[in-house]
XYZ file of C-alpha atoms in Angstrom:
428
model
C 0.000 0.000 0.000
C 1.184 3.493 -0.322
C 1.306 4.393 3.046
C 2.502 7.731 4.755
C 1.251 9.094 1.431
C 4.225 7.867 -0.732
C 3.409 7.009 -4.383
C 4.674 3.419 -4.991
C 5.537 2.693 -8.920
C 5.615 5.967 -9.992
C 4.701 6.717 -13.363
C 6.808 8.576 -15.521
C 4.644 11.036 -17.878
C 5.774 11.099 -21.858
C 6.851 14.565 -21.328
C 9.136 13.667 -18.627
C 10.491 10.902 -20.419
C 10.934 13.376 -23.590
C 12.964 15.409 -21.099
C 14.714 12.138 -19.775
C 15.852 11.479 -23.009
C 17.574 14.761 -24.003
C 19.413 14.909 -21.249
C 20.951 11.136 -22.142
C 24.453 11.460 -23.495
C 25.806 14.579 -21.839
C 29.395 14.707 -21.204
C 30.092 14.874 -17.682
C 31.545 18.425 -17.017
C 34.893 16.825 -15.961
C 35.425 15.473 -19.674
C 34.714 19.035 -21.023
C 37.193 21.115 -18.580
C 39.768 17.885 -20.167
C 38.781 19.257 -23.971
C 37.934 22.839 -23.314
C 41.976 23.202 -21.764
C 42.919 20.599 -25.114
C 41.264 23.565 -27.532
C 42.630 26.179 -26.666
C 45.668 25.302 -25.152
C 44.496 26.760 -21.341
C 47.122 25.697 -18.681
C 47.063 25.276 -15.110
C 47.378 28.413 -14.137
C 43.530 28.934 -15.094
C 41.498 27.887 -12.660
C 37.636 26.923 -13.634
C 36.104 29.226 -11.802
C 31.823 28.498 -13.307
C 29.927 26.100 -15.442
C 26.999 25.938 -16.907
C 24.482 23.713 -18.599
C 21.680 25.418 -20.682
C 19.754 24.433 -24.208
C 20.149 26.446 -26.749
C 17.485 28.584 -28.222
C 17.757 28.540 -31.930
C 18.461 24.536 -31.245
C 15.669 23.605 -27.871
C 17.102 19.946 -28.142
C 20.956 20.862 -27.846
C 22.317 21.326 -24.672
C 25.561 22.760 -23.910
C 28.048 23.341 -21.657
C 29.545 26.809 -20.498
C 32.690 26.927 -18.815
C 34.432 30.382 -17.600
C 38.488 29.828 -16.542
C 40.081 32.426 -14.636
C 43.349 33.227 -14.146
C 44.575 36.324 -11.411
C 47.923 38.411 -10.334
C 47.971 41.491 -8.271
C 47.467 43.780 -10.958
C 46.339 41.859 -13.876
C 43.611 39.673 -14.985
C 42.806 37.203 -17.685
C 39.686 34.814 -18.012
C 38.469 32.883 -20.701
C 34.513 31.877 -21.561
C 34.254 28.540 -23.745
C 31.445 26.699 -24.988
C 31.004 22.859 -25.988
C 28.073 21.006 -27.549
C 26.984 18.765 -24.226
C 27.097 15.768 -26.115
C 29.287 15.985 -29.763
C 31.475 18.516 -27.630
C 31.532 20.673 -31.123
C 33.148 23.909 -30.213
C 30.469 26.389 -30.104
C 32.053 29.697 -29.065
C 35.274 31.103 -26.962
C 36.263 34.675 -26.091
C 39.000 35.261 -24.442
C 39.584 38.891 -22.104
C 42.443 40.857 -19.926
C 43.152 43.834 -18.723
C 46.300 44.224 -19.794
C 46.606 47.716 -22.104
C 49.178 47.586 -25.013
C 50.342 50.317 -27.872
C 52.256 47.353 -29.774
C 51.473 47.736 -33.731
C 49.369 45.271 -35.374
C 52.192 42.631 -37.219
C 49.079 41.604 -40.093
C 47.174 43.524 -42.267
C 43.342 43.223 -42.280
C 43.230 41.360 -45.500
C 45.637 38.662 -43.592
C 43.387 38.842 -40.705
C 40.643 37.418 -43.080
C 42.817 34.920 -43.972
C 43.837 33.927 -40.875
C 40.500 33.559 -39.421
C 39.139 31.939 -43.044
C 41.826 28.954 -42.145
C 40.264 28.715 -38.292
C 36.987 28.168 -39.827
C 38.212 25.281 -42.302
C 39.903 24.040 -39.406
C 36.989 24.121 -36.600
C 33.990 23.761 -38.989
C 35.413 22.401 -42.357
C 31.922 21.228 -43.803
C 30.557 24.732 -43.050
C 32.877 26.931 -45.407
C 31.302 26.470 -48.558
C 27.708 27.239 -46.684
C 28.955 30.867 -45.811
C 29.828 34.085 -47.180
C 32.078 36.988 -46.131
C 29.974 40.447 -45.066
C 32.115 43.114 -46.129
C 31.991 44.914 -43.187
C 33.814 48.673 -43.365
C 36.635 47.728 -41.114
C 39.715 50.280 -40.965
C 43.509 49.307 -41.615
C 46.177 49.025 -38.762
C 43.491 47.861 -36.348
C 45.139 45.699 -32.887
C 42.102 43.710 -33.690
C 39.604 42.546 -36.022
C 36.121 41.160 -35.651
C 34.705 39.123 -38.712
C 31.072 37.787 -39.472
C 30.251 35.498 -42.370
C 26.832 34.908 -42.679
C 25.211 31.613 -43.529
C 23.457 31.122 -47.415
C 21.169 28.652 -48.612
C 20.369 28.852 -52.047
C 21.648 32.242 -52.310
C 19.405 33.284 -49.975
C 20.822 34.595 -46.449
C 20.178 33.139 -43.709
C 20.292 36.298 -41.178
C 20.556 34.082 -37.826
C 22.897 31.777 -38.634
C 26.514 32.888 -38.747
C 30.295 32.315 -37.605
C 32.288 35.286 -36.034
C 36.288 35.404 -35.619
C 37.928 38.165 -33.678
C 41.816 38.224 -34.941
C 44.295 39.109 -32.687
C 46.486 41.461 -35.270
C 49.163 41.744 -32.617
C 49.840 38.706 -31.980
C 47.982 36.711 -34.813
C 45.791 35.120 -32.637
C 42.068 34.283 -32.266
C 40.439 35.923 -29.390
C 36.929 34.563 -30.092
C 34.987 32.452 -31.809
C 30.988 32.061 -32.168
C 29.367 29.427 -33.956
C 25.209 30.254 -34.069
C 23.552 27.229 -37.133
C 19.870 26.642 -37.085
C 19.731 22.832 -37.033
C 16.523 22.353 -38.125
C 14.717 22.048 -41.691
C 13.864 25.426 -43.519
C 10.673 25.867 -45.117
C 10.412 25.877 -49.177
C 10.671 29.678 -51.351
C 7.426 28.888 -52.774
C 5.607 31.890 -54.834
C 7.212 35.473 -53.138
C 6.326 38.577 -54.123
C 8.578 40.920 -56.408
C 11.527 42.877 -55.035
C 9.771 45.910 -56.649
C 6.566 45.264 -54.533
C 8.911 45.014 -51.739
C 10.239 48.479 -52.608
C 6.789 49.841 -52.528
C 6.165 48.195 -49.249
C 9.219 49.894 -47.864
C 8.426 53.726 -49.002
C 5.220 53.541 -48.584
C 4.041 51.542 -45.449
C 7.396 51.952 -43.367
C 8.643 55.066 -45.204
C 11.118 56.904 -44.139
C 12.359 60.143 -41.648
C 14.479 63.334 -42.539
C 16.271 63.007 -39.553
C 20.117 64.668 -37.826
C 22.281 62.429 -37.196
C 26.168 62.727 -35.778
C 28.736 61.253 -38.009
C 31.816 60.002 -35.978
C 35.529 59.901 -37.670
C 36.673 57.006 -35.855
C 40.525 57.019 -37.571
C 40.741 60.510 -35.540
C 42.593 59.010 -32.595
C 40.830 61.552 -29.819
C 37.369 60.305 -31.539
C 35.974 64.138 -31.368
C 36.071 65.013 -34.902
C 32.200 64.769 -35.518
C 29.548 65.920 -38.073
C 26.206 66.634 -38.094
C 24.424 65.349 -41.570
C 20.695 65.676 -42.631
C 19.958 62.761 -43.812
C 16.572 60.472 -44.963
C 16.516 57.171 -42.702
C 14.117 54.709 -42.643
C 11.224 55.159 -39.687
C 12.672 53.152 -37.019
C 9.167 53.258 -35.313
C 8.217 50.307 -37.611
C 10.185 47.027 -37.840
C 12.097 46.808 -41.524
C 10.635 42.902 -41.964
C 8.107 42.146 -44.659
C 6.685 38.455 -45.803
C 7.467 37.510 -48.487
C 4.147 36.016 -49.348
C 2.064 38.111 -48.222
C 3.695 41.210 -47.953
C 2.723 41.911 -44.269
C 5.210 44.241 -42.188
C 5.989 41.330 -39.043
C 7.987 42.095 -35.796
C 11.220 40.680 -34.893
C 9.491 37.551 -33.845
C 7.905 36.832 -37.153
C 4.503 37.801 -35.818
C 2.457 40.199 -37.793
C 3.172 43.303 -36.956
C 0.946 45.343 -34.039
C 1.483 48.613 -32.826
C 3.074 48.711 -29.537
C 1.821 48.825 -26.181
C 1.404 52.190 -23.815
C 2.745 51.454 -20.117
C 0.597 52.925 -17.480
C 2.519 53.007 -13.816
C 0.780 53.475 -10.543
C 4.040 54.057 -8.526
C 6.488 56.774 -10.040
C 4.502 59.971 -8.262
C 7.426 60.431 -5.836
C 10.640 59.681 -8.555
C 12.823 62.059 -9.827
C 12.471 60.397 -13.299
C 8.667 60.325 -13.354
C 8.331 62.346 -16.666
C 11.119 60.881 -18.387
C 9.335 57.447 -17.607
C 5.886 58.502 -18.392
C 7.242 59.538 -22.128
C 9.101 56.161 -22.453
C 6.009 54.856 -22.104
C 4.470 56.768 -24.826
C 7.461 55.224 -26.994
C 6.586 51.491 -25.560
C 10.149 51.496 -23.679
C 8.646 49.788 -20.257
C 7.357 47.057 -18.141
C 4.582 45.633 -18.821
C 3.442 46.258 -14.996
C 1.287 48.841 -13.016
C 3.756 48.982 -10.924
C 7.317 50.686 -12.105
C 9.485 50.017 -9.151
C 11.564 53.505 -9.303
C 13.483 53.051 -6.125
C 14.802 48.867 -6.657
C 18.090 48.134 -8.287
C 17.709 47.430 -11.794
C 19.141 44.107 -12.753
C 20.790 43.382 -15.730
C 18.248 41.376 -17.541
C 15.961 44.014 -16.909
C 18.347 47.277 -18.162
C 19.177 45.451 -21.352
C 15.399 44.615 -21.723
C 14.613 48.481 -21.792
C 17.991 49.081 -23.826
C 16.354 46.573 -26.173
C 13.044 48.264 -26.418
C 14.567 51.692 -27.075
C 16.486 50.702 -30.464
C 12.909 50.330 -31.943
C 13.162 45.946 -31.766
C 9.114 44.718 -31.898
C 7.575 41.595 -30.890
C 9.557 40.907 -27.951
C 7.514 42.051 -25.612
C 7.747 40.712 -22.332
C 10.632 40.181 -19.751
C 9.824 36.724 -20.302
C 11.503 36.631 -23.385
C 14.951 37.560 -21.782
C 16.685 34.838 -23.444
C 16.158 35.667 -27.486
C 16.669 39.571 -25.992
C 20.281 38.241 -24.883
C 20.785 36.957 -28.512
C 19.694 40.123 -30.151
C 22.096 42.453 -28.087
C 24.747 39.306 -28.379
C 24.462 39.788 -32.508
C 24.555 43.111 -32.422
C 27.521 43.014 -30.205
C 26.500 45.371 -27.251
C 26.763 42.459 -24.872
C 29.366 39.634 -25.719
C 31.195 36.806 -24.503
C 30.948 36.582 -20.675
C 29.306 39.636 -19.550
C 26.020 37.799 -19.434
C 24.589 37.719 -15.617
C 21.193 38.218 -16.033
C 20.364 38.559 -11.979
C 23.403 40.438 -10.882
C 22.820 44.259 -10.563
C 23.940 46.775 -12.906
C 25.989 49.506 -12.115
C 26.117 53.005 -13.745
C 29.931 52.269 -15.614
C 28.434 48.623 -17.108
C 25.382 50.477 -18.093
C 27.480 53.423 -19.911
C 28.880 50.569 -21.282
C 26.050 49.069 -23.140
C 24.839 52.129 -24.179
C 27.655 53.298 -25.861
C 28.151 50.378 -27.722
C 24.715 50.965 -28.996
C 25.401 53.908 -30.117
C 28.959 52.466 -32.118
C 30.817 54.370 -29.913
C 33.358 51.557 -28.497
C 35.845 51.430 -31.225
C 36.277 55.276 -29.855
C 36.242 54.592 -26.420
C 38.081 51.216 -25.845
C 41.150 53.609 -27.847
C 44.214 53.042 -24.564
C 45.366 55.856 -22.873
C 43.830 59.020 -23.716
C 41.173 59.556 -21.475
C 41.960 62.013 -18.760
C 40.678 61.860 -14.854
C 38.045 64.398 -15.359
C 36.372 63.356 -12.177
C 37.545 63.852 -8.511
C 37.113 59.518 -8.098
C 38.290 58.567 -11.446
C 40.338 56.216 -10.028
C 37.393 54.110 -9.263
C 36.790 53.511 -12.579
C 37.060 49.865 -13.554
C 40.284 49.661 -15.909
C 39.131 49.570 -19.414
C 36.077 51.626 -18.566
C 37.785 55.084 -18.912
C 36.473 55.905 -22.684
C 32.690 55.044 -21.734
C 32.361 56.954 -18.532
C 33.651 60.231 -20.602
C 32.199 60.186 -23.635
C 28.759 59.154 -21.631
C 29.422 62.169 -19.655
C 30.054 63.978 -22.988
C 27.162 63.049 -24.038
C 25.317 64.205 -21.627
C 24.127 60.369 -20.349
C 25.303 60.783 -17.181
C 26.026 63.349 -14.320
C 28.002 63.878 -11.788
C 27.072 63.893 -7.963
C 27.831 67.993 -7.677
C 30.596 67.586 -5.764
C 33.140 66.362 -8.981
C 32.555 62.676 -8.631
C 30.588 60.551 -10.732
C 30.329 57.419 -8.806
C 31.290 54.861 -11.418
C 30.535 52.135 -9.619
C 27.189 52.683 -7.977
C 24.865 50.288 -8.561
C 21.727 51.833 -9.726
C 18.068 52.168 -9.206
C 15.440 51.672 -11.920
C 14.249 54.946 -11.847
C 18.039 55.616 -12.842
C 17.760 53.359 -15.597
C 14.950 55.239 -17.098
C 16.753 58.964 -16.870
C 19.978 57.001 -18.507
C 17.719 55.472 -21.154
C 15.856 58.479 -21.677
C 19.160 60.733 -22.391
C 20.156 57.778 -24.477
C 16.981 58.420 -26.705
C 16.708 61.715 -26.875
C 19.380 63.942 -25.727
């Protein structure tokens, strides 16, 4: 009898057992420290400091392993993020980070950077190369690095999710990371599509498009302030730039038909310093979808990227609960990357400069060594590396200082903080 109210001969539902059976085969983490360190060559001095076990979104039935090495001196710091296919252990992605600040020249041009990271795709993925293509990207000479995408074709049609991305060492002719992102499952037939000329038509006259200011940034000017101001006709970023090709329907970044988006209503900000700046958010659809705002909590990261997200005019994400495809968006786009992702850790205002300012294509200009003065009475608080962003935020006019010369670069901050930073972000 089942006595004591314990369940004898449990039954195992089909779901369960569908669950069961993915997880069958998985390398035991042990094995995949033994091949990560094999890879890329990662000695004892590194010390595995995480791991982590997660599916993959693109792929729901392919798990994988994430493992973060660390290695630590005094002054200096070096870690290393790697990930493994759970079960093949494929190499799926690396990116490799220190702190340490050089002015060496670059000993490879940027045509033998291509090269070099053409030959580390033939090596790691040698069925893939003929499947991809090269996007020219406008990438300047005499760069200490280089950061390649080729995108993935079928039929000479692109497949805009599906890519691998090389960063090349030019220094030291070297591959600092790798990122492997191949849709695994079948793709659905061209069928009848409509004309690129109807498309056209779509574009002008359903999206259209904005005269609009924008600030043109000479980024081989080494102090990064030679800028311009151009009128110029852009396309309305109020509307998302997909349309079927069936049908002809604008659709969000989900693939959903397009809908306008929604206005947030809070029931909480009366008393916050940002309450206008997060009542015209609203009117924009940057917000939570929530009566209740929260203006005086820490933001967490998952949530300031998720506004950050909503503010660069991205559609049919739009809930927190789809955190996870957010992640991938800002991951392509490159204002997150490889081992900054810590979804419930809290943000402060330097890592949220940060992200901003490589939304705005800023970083190339502010991760330039060594020319960024101590404009602030606690500059030295600033997190090494994080010199450029805090002063051409404050520049900007992003962020403030405290009135009394400091800008508190490490303070973690509140969401009603979040909103003001957004907010100049948008519109300032």
């Amino acid at each position: 009898s089942a006595s004591g109210g314990v369940r004898e001969n449990a039954v195992i539902t089909p779901e369960e057992r569908k669950e069961i059976e993915k997880l069958s085969g998985i390398v035991d983490v042990a094995k995949v420290e033994e091949e990560a360190r094999k890879i890329l060559n990662i000695d004892s001095e590194y010390v595995l400091y995480s791991n982590n076990l997660y599916t993959d979104y693109n792929n729901p039935d392919q798990y994988t392993w994430s493992l973060y090495f660390q290695n630590q001196t005094d002054n200096n710091y070096w870690h290393i993020n790697i990930s493994l296919n759970a079960k093949t252990l494929e190499l799926l992605s690396f990116y490799k980070f220190d702190n340490e600040i050089t002015n060496e020249k670059p000993t490879i041009t940027k045509d033998e950077a291509l090269e070099f990271a053409k030959e580390f795709i033939e090596k790691v993925q040698p069925n893939k190369i003929e499947e991809i293509e090269y996007y020219n990207q406008d990438i300047k000479e005499d760069q200490q690095s280089y950061y390649f995408t080729f995108t993935r074709k079928i039929d000479d049609i692109y497949v805009v999710s599906d890519s691998i991305s090389v960063t090349v060492d030019a220094v030291n002719k070297e591959i600092d990371s790798y990122s492997f992102e191949w849709y695994k499952g079948k793709f659905p037939p061209m069928g009848e599509v409509i004309g690129l000329d109807k498309a056209y038509d779509i574009l002008f006259n359903k999206i259209g498009y904005d005269l609009k200011y924008t600030i043109v940034y000479d980024y081989d000017n080494a102090d990064g302030n030679k800028r311009e101001i151009k009128l110029v006709y852009a396309v309305d970023s109020k509307l998302p730039l997909n349309i079927d090709a069936h049908s002809g329907e604008i659709l969000d970044y989900s693939g959903k038909l397009y809908k306008e988006p929604s206005i947030f209503e809070y029931d909480d900000i009366d008393n916050s310093y940002a309450r206008d700046k997060i009542e015209t958010l609203s009117q924009y659809g940057v917000g939570f979808n929530s009566s209740k705002f929260k203006p005086k909590d820490k933001i967490k990261q998952k949530d300031f990227l998720y506004l950050l997200f909503k503010s660069r005019g991205y559609y049919g994400l739009e809930t927190e609960e789809d955190i996870d495809k957010i992640y991938e968006e800002l991951t392509d786009s490159r204002i997150i990357r490889e081992g900054e992702k810590y979804p419930e850790s809290l943000v402060t205002k330097e890592e949220a400069v940060k992200f901003i300012i490589r939304a705005m294509s800023y970083d190339k200009v502010a991760e330039i060594p060594n020319i960024y003065s101590s404009i602030f009475k606690d500059s030295s608080e600033i997190t090494p590396g994080f010199e450029g962003y805090i002063n051409i935020g404050y520049g900007l006019g992003l962020i403030n200082g405290d009135g009394s010369g400091k800008i508190r670069p490490r303070a973690e901050l509140k969401r009603e903080d979040a909103a003001s930073l957004i907010y100049n972000y948008m519109f300032n």
